[in-house]
Amino acid sequence: MSDRTGIFTGDDPFIIARRWLEEAEQAEINDPNAIALSTVDKDGLPNVRMVLLKEIEDAAFVFYTNYESKKGQELDQAGKAAFVMHWKSLRRQIRVRGIVNHVEGPQADAYYKSRSLKSRLGAWASKQSRPLSSRSALMAEVAKVTALHGPNPARPSFWGGYRIDPVEIEFWADGAFRLHDRFVWRREIGEKNWAVTRLNP
């Protein structure tokens, strides 16, 4: 008999993840959807940075960025990524590892349009991860793209989403005396069924 009770209860890890995120939105002061996204470069050297998770779909996790950024290049080169989402207020975290694909077309267009105008223009202006001579040079580029694209800019072809299709999701919750509760859900690439295992702290 499973002892996955309380906050770990459920037969679908994406529903559990959404539930935890909804609880964090009530407790976390800033950016409850922030994730530490890990990638590797062509030499296998890891990189990690904070990004904002924008959607937990029925079978994947979605975020958006510049495809030409360092993270975008590494995601496209490796086709794999991992992230951790940690909430100090709840003393919980979710770890995810999986396969990465682009999110484009109407879904990416709709999210881009939902952003503030300044953020949409900023996506056009920033050559993300590449050298920048000064802050004033960046603001000059913002002014340039504002004049060029106007009040309703289309989504840049170099900007869009990434979908992480997980093969592993771990739910972690703080326990007394550092005897934490950990449950990992695993499946093979392309499979739908999960195997769930309790891990030692």
PDB file of C-alpha atoms in Angstrom:
ATOM      1  CA  MET A   1       0.000   0.000   0.000  1.00  0.00           C
ATOM      2  CA  SER A   2       1.406   3.394  -1.009  1.00  0.00           C
ATOM      3  CA  ASP A   3       2.244   5.912   1.681  1.00  0.00           C
ATOM      4  CA  ARG A   4       1.937   8.799  -0.760  1.00  0.00           C
ATOM      5  CA  THR A   5      -0.594  10.719   1.301  1.00  0.00           C
ATOM      6  CA  GLY A   6      -1.249  14.382   2.016  1.00  0.00           C
ATOM      7  CA  ILE A   7       0.596  16.711  -0.347  1.00  0.00           C
ATOM      8  CA  PHE A   8       1.962  13.742  -2.337  1.00  0.00           C
ATOM      9  CA  THR A   9      -1.469  12.231  -3.069  1.00  0.00           C
ATOM     10  CA  GLY A  10      -2.393  11.737  -6.735  1.00  0.00           C
ATOM     11  CA  ASP A  11      -1.988   9.532  -9.792  1.00  0.00           C
ATOM     12  CA  ASP A  12      -0.754  12.281 -12.138  1.00  0.00           C
ATOM     13  CA  PRO A  13       2.501  14.139 -11.407  1.00  0.00           C
ATOM     14  CA  PHE A  14       1.472  17.154 -13.478  1.00  0.00           C
ATOM     15  CA  ILE A  15      -1.670  17.631 -11.389  1.00  0.00           C
ATOM     16  CA  ILE A  16       0.440  17.402  -8.223  1.00  0.00           C
ATOM     17  CA  ALA A  17       2.908  19.928  -9.668  1.00  0.00           C
ATOM     18  CA  ARG A  18       0.118  22.362 -10.547  1.00  0.00           C
ATOM     19  CA  ARG A  19      -1.348  21.986  -7.068  1.00  0.00           C
ATOM     20  CA  TRP A  20       2.007  22.716  -5.423  1.00  0.00           C
ATOM     21  CA  LEU A  21       2.527  25.749  -7.666  1.00  0.00           C
ATOM     22  CA  GLU A  22      -0.946  27.079  -6.820  1.00  0.00           C
ATOM     23  CA  GLU A  23      -0.122  26.760  -3.119  1.00  0.00           C
ATOM     24  CA  ALA A  24       3.204  28.525  -3.670  1.00  0.00           C
ATOM     25  CA  GLU A  25       1.432  31.399  -5.427  1.00  0.00           C
ATOM     26  CA  GLN A  26      -0.343  32.092  -2.135  1.00  0.00           C
ATOM     27  CA  ALA A  27       2.816  31.896  -0.010  1.00  0.00           C
ATOM     28  CA  GLU A  28       5.888  32.880  -2.028  1.00  0.00           C
ATOM     29  CA  ILE A  29       6.688  36.605  -2.086  1.00  0.00           C
ATOM     30  CA  ASN A  30       8.277  36.816  -5.544  1.00  0.00           C
ATOM     31  CA  ASP A  31       8.124  34.669  -8.684  1.00  0.00           C
ATOM     32  CA  PRO A  32       6.693  31.393  -7.339  1.00  0.00           C
ATOM     33  CA  ASN A  33       7.104  30.031 -10.884  1.00  0.00           C
ATOM     34  CA  ALA A  34      10.890  30.610 -10.952  1.00  0.00           C
ATOM     35  CA  ILE A  35      12.972  27.571 -11.885  1.00  0.00           C
ATOM     36  CA  ALA A  36      16.721  26.979 -11.915  1.00  0.00           C
ATOM     37  CA  LEU A  37      17.217  25.640 -15.446  1.00  0.00           C
ATOM     38  CA  SER A  38      20.274  23.483 -16.113  1.00  0.00           C
ATOM     39  CA  THR A  39      21.798  22.830 -19.545  1.00  0.00           C
ATOM     40  CA  VAL A  40      25.174  21.603 -20.803  1.00  0.00           C
ATOM     41  CA  ASP A  41      27.418  23.062 -23.503  1.00  0.00           C
ATOM     42  CA  LYS A  42      29.028  21.111 -26.352  1.00  0.00           C
ATOM     43  CA  ASP A  43      31.861  20.051 -24.025  1.00  0.00           C
ATOM     44  CA  GLY A  44      29.463  18.767 -21.381  1.00  0.00           C
ATOM     45  CA  LEU A  45      30.140  21.679 -19.003  1.00  0.00           C
ATOM     46  CA  PRO A  46      26.927  22.536 -17.143  1.00  0.00           C
ATOM     47  CA  ASN A  47      25.218  25.911 -16.977  1.00  0.00           C
ATOM     48  CA  VAL A  48      22.365  26.982 -14.699  1.00  0.00           C
ATOM     49  CA  ARG A  49      20.196  30.115 -14.551  1.00  0.00           C
ATOM     50  CA  MET A  50      16.808  31.243 -13.272  1.00  0.00           C
ATOM     51  CA  VAL A  51      13.906  31.440 -15.729  1.00  0.00           C
ATOM     52  CA  LEU A  52      10.136  31.651 -15.278  1.00  0.00           C
ATOM     53  CA  LEU A  53       8.033  28.561 -15.896  1.00  0.00           C
ATOM     54  CA  LYS A  54       4.966  29.715 -17.817  1.00  0.00           C
ATOM     55  CA  GLU A  55       2.794  26.630 -18.074  1.00  0.00           C
ATOM     56  CA  ILE A  56       2.403  23.123 -16.678  1.00  0.00           C
ATOM     57  CA  GLU A  57       0.680  21.270 -19.487  1.00  0.00           C
ATOM     58  CA  ASP A  58      -0.954  17.855 -19.225  1.00  0.00           C
ATOM     59  CA  ALA A  59       2.374  16.162 -20.008  1.00  0.00           C
ATOM     60  CA  ALA A  60       5.116  18.815 -20.079  1.00  0.00           C
ATOM     61  CA  PHE A  61       6.576  22.025 -18.625  1.00  0.00           C
ATOM     62  CA  VAL A  62       6.877  25.188 -20.764  1.00  0.00           C
ATOM     63  CA  PHE A  63       9.030  28.331 -20.585  1.00  0.00           C
ATOM     64  CA  TYR A  64      10.030  31.015 -23.125  1.00  0.00           C
ATOM     65  CA  THR A  65      13.322  32.610 -24.155  1.00  0.00           C
ATOM     66  CA  ASN A  66      15.522  33.816 -26.998  1.00  0.00           C
ATOM     67  CA  TYR A  67      16.492  30.822 -29.150  1.00  0.00           C
ATOM     68  CA  GLU A  68      19.827  32.482 -29.944  1.00  0.00           C
ATOM     69  CA  SER A  69      20.790  32.908 -26.277  1.00  0.00           C
ATOM     70  CA  LYS A  70      23.373  30.690 -24.610  1.00  0.00           C
ATOM     71  CA  LYS A  71      20.628  28.605 -23.022  1.00  0.00           C
ATOM     72  CA  GLY A  72      18.782  28.339 -26.329  1.00  0.00           C
ATOM     73  CA  GLN A  73      21.887  27.135 -28.138  1.00  0.00           C
ATOM     74  CA  GLU A  74      22.633  24.583 -25.436  1.00  0.00           C
ATOM     75  CA  LEU A  75      19.037  23.347 -25.335  1.00  0.00           C
ATOM     76  CA  ASP A  76      18.977  22.896 -29.101  1.00  0.00           C
ATOM     77  CA  GLN A  77      22.382  21.205 -29.152  1.00  0.00           C
ATOM     78  CA  ALA A  78      21.705  18.704 -26.352  1.00  0.00           C
ATOM     79  CA  GLY A  79      17.935  18.301 -26.685  1.00  0.00           C
ATOM     80  CA  LYS A  80      17.772  17.678 -22.933  1.00  0.00           C
ATOM     81  CA  ALA A  81      17.488  19.798 -19.788  1.00  0.00           C
ATOM     82  CA  ALA A  82      16.774  19.697 -16.080  1.00  0.00           C
ATOM     83  CA  PHE A  83      15.345  22.159 -13.600  1.00  0.00           C
ATOM     84  CA  VAL A  84      14.535  22.544  -9.945  1.00  0.00           C
ATOM     85  CA  MET A  85      11.680  24.638  -8.578  1.00  0.00           C
ATOM     86  CA  HIS A  86      12.215  25.480  -4.895  1.00  0.00           C
ATOM     87  CA  TRP A  87       9.826  27.212  -2.501  1.00  0.00           C
ATOM     88  CA  LYS A  88      11.385  28.313   0.790  1.00  0.00           C
ATOM     89  CA  SER A  89       7.975  29.349   2.114  1.00  0.00           C
ATOM     90  CA  LEU A  90       6.561  25.831   1.684  1.00  0.00           C
ATOM     91  CA  ARG A  91       9.840  23.968   2.260  1.00  0.00           C
ATOM     92  CA  ARG A  92       9.246  21.985  -0.922  1.00  0.00           C
ATOM     93  CA  GLN A  93      10.881  21.488  -4.274  1.00  0.00           C
ATOM     94  CA  ILE A  94      10.253  19.763  -7.599  1.00  0.00           C
ATOM     95  CA  ARG A  95      13.087  18.422  -9.735  1.00  0.00           C
ATOM     96  CA  VAL A  96      12.550  17.609 -13.432  1.00  0.00           C
ATOM     97  CA  ARG A  97      14.723  15.994 -16.116  1.00  0.00           C
ATOM     98  CA  GLY A  98      13.614  15.477 -19.691  1.00  0.00           C
ATOM     99  CA  ILE A  99      13.637  15.941 -23.436  1.00  0.00           C
ATOM    100  CA  VAL A 100      13.298  19.427 -24.941  1.00  0.00           C
ATOM    101  CA  ASN A 101      11.363  20.654 -27.982  1.00  0.00           C
ATOM    102  CA  HIS A 102      10.380  24.087 -29.326  1.00  0.00           C
ATOM    103  CA  VAL A 103       6.998  25.677 -28.672  1.00  0.00           C
ATOM    104  CA  GLU A 104       6.128  27.840 -31.684  1.00  0.00           C
ATOM    105  CA  GLY A 105       3.129  28.794 -33.801  1.00  0.00           C
ATOM    106  CA  PRO A 106      -0.142  29.996 -32.240  1.00  0.00           C
ATOM    107  CA  GLN A 107       0.790  28.921 -28.694  1.00  0.00           C
ATOM    108  CA  ALA A 108       4.005  30.958 -28.658  1.00  0.00           C
ATOM    109  CA  ASP A 109       2.309  33.868 -30.460  1.00  0.00           C
ATOM    110  CA  ALA A 110      -0.445  33.967 -27.837  1.00  0.00           C
ATOM    111  CA  TYR A 111       1.995  34.011 -24.946  1.00  0.00           C
ATOM    112  CA  TYR A 112       4.138  36.688 -26.616  1.00  0.00           C
ATOM    113  CA  LYS A 113       1.054  38.861 -27.149  1.00  0.00           C
ATOM    114  CA  SER A 114       0.094  38.476 -23.476  1.00  0.00           C
ATOM    115  CA  ARG A 115       3.336  40.140 -22.349  1.00  0.00           C
ATOM    116  CA  SER A 116       3.592  43.876 -21.728  1.00  0.00           C
ATOM    117  CA  LEU A 117       4.501  46.011 -24.747  1.00  0.00           C
ATOM    118  CA  LYS A 118       7.859  46.918 -23.203  1.00  0.00           C
ATOM    119  CA  SER A 119       8.680  43.239 -22.701  1.00  0.00           C
ATOM    120  CA  ARG A 120       7.711  42.427 -26.287  1.00  0.00           C
ATOM    121  CA  LEU A 121       9.915  45.220 -27.603  1.00  0.00           C
ATOM    122  CA  GLY A 122      12.686  44.148 -25.246  1.00  0.00           C
ATOM    123  CA  ALA A 123      12.636  40.698 -26.822  1.00  0.00           C
ATOM    124  CA  TRP A 124      13.352  42.345 -30.185  1.00  0.00           C
ATOM    125  CA  ALA A 125      16.054  44.640 -28.793  1.00  0.00           C
ATOM    126  CA  SER A 126      18.114  42.231 -26.705  1.00  0.00           C
ATOM    127  CA  LYS A 127      20.739  40.058 -28.377  1.00  0.00           C
ATOM    128  CA  GLN A 128      20.580  37.840 -25.332  1.00  0.00           C
ATOM    129  CA  SER A 129      23.831  36.469 -23.864  1.00  0.00           C
ATOM    130  CA  ARG A 130      26.011  38.365 -26.348  1.00  0.00           C
ATOM    131  CA  PRO A 131      28.396  41.206 -25.371  1.00  0.00           C
ATOM    132  CA  LEU A 132      26.845  44.661 -24.817  1.00  0.00           C
ATOM    133  CA  SER A 133      28.898  47.854 -24.899  1.00  0.00           C
ATOM    134  CA  SER A 134      26.683  49.812 -22.500  1.00  0.00           C
ATOM    135  CA  ARG A 135      23.198  50.216 -21.031  1.00  0.00           C
ATOM    136  CA  SER A 136      22.666  53.257 -23.235  1.00  0.00           C
ATOM    137  CA  ALA A 137      23.386  51.152 -26.325  1.00  0.00           C
ATOM    138  CA  LEU A 138      20.649  48.743 -25.255  1.00  0.00           C
ATOM    139  CA  MET A 139      18.161  51.570 -24.702  1.00  0.00           C
ATOM    140  CA  ALA A 140      19.031  53.004 -28.105  1.00  0.00           C
ATOM    141  CA  GLU A 141      18.211  49.611 -29.627  1.00  0.00           C
ATOM    142  CA  VAL A 142      14.889  49.582 -27.748  1.00  0.00           C
ATOM    143  CA  ALA A 143      14.063  52.987 -29.244  1.00  0.00           C
ATOM    144  CA  LYS A 144      15.030  51.730 -32.696  1.00  0.00           C
ATOM    145  CA  VAL A 145      12.833  48.617 -32.569  1.00  0.00           C
ATOM    146  CA  THR A 146       9.967  50.641 -31.068  1.00  0.00           C
ATOM    147  CA  ALA A 147      10.011  52.948 -34.083  1.00  0.00           C
ATOM    148  CA  LEU A 148      10.361  49.982 -36.443  1.00  0.00           C
ATOM    149  CA  HIS A 149       7.732  47.611 -35.019  1.00  0.00           C
ATOM    150  CA  GLY A 150       5.221  50.001 -33.445  1.00  0.00           C
ATOM    151  CA  PRO A 151       2.674  49.270 -30.713  1.00  0.00           C
ATOM    152  CA  ASN A 152       1.820  45.726 -31.824  1.00  0.00           C
ATOM    153  CA  PRO A 153       5.064  43.912 -32.665  1.00  0.00           C
ATOM    154  CA  ALA A 154       4.913  40.381 -34.024  1.00  0.00           C
ATOM    155  CA  ARG A 155       6.795  37.653 -32.190  1.00  0.00           C
ATOM    156  CA  PRO A 156      10.429  37.548 -33.361  1.00  0.00           C
ATOM    157  CA  SER A 157      11.400  34.356 -35.200  1.00  0.00           C
ATOM    158  CA  PHE A 158      14.328  33.983 -32.790  1.00  0.00           C
ATOM    159  CA  TRP A 159      12.105  34.056 -29.700  1.00  0.00           C
ATOM    160  CA  GLY A 160       9.725  31.359 -28.493  1.00  0.00           C
ATOM    161  CA  GLY A 161       9.111  28.530 -26.089  1.00  0.00           C
ATOM    162  CA  TYR A 162      10.654  25.312 -24.945  1.00  0.00           C
ATOM    163  CA  ARG A 163       8.682  22.315 -23.765  1.00  0.00           C
ATOM    164  CA  ILE A 164      10.352  19.868 -21.380  1.00  0.00           C
ATOM    165  CA  ASP A 165       8.818  16.410 -21.726  1.00  0.00           C
ATOM    166  CA  PRO A 166       9.982  14.782 -18.485  1.00  0.00           C
ATOM    167  CA  VAL A 167      11.338  11.297 -17.949  1.00  0.00           C
ATOM    168  CA  GLU A 168      11.827  12.011 -14.245  1.00  0.00           C
ATOM    169  CA  ILE A 169       9.970  14.209 -11.740  1.00  0.00           C
ATOM    170  CA  GLU A 170      10.903  14.280  -8.072  1.00  0.00           C
ATOM    171  CA  PHE A 171       8.717  15.784  -5.358  1.00  0.00           C
ATOM    172  CA  TRP A 172      10.585  16.740  -2.165  1.00  0.00           C
ATOM    173  CA  ALA A 173       9.224  18.065   1.122  1.00  0.00           C
ATOM    174  CA  ASP A 174      11.094  19.066   4.247  1.00  0.00           C
ATOM    175  CA  GLY A 175      10.977  16.607   7.137  1.00  0.00           C
ATOM    176  CA  ALA A 176      11.891  16.797  10.801  1.00  0.00           C
ATOM    177  CA  PHE A 177      15.553  16.094  11.648  1.00  0.00           C
ATOM    178  CA  ARG A 178      16.346  16.292   7.915  1.00  0.00           C
ATOM    179  CA  LEU A 179      14.376  13.094   7.304  1.00  0.00           C
ATOM    180  CA  HIS A 180      12.793  14.565   4.185  1.00  0.00           C
ATOM    181  CA  ASP A 181      10.045  12.961   2.096  1.00  0.00           C
ATOM    182  CA  ARG A 182      11.052  12.258  -1.517  1.00  0.00           C
ATOM    183  CA  PHE A 183       9.052  10.538  -4.243  1.00  0.00           C
ATOM    184  CA  VAL A 184      10.443  10.176  -7.758  1.00  0.00           C
ATOM    185  CA  TRP A 185       8.279   9.438 -10.796  1.00  0.00           C
ATOM    186  CA  ARG A 186      10.191   7.811 -13.690  1.00  0.00           C
ATOM    187  CA  ARG A 187       9.334   6.668 -17.192  1.00  0.00           C
ATOM    188  CA  GLU A 188      11.190   5.821 -20.389  1.00  0.00           C
ATOM    189  CA  ILE A 189      11.336   8.315 -23.265  1.00  0.00           C
ATOM    190  CA  GLY A 190       8.096   8.117 -25.221  1.00  0.00           C
ATOM    191  CA  GLU A 191       6.299   6.119 -22.517  1.00  0.00           C
ATOM    192  CA  LYS A 192       3.165   7.343 -20.720  1.00  0.00           C
ATOM    193  CA  ASN A 193       3.169   5.153 -17.623  1.00  0.00           C
ATOM    194  CA  TRP A 194       5.140   6.155 -14.533  1.00  0.00           C
ATOM    195  CA  ALA A 195       6.891   4.108 -11.862  1.00  0.00           C
ATOM    196  CA  VAL A 196       6.881   5.867  -8.471  1.00  0.00           C
ATOM    197  CA  THR A 197       9.560   5.211  -5.840  1.00  0.00           C
ATOM    198  CA  ARG A 198      10.099   6.636  -2.381  1.00  0.00           C
ATOM    199  CA  LEU A 199      13.722   7.716  -1.918  1.00  0.00           C
ATOM    200  CA  ASN A 200      15.832   7.991   1.182  1.00  0.00           C
ATOM    201  CA  PRO A 201      16.369  11.596   2.320  1.00  0.00           C
TER     202      PRO A 201
END
